[in-house]
mmCIF file of C-alpha atoms in Angstrom:
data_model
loop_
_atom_site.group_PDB
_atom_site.id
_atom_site.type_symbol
_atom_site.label_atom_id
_atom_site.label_comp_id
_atom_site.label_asym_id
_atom_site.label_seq_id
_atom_site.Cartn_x
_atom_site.Cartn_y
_atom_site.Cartn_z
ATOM 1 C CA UNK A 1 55.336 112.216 71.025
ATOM 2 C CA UNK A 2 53.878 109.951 73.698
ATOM 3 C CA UNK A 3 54.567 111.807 75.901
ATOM 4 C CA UNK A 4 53.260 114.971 74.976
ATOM 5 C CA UNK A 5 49.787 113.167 74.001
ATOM 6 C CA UNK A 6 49.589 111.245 77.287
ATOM 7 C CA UNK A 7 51.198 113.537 80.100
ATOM 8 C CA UNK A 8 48.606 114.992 82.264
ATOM 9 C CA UNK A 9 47.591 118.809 82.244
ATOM 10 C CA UNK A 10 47.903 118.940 85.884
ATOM 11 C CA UNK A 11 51.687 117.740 85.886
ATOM 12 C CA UNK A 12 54.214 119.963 87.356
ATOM 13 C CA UNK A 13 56.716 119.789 84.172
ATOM 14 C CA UNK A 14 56.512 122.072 81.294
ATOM 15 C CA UNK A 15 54.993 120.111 78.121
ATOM 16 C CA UNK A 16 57.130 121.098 75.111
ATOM 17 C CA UNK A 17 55.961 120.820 71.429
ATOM 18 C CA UNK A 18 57.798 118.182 69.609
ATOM 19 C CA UNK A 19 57.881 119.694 66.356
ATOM 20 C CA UNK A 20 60.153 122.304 67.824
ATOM 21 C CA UNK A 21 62.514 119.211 68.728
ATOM 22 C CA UNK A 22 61.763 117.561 65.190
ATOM 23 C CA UNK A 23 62.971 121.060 63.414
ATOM 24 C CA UNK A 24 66.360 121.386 65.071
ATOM 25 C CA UNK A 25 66.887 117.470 64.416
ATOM 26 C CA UNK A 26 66.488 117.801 60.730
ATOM 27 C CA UNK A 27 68.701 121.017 60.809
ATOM 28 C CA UNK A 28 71.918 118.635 62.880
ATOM 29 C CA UNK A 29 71.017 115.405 60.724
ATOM 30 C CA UNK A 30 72.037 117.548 57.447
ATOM 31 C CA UNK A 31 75.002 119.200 58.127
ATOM 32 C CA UNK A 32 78.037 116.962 57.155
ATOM 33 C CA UNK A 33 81.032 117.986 59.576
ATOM 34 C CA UNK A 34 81.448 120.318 62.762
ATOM 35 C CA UNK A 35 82.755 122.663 60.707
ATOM 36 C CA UNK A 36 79.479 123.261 59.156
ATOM 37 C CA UNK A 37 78.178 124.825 62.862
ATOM 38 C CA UNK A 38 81.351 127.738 62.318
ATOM 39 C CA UNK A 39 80.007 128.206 58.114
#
């Protein structure tokens, strides 16, 4: 989150939206075994 609040506009990288991050974190953190990815 800092750094998407405190990177310049003018920087050459591509500023990505950390809920998009936060969304697919919550998805891995509740699945309970690899097998879960296959189901």
């Amino acid at each position: 989150v800092y750094d998407f609040i405190n990177t310049p506009k003018t920087a050459l990288i591509k500023i990505k939206d950390p809920k998009e991050y936060y969304q697919k974190l919550q998805i891995h953190n509740k699945l309970n075994s690899f097998r879960d990815y296959i189901n």
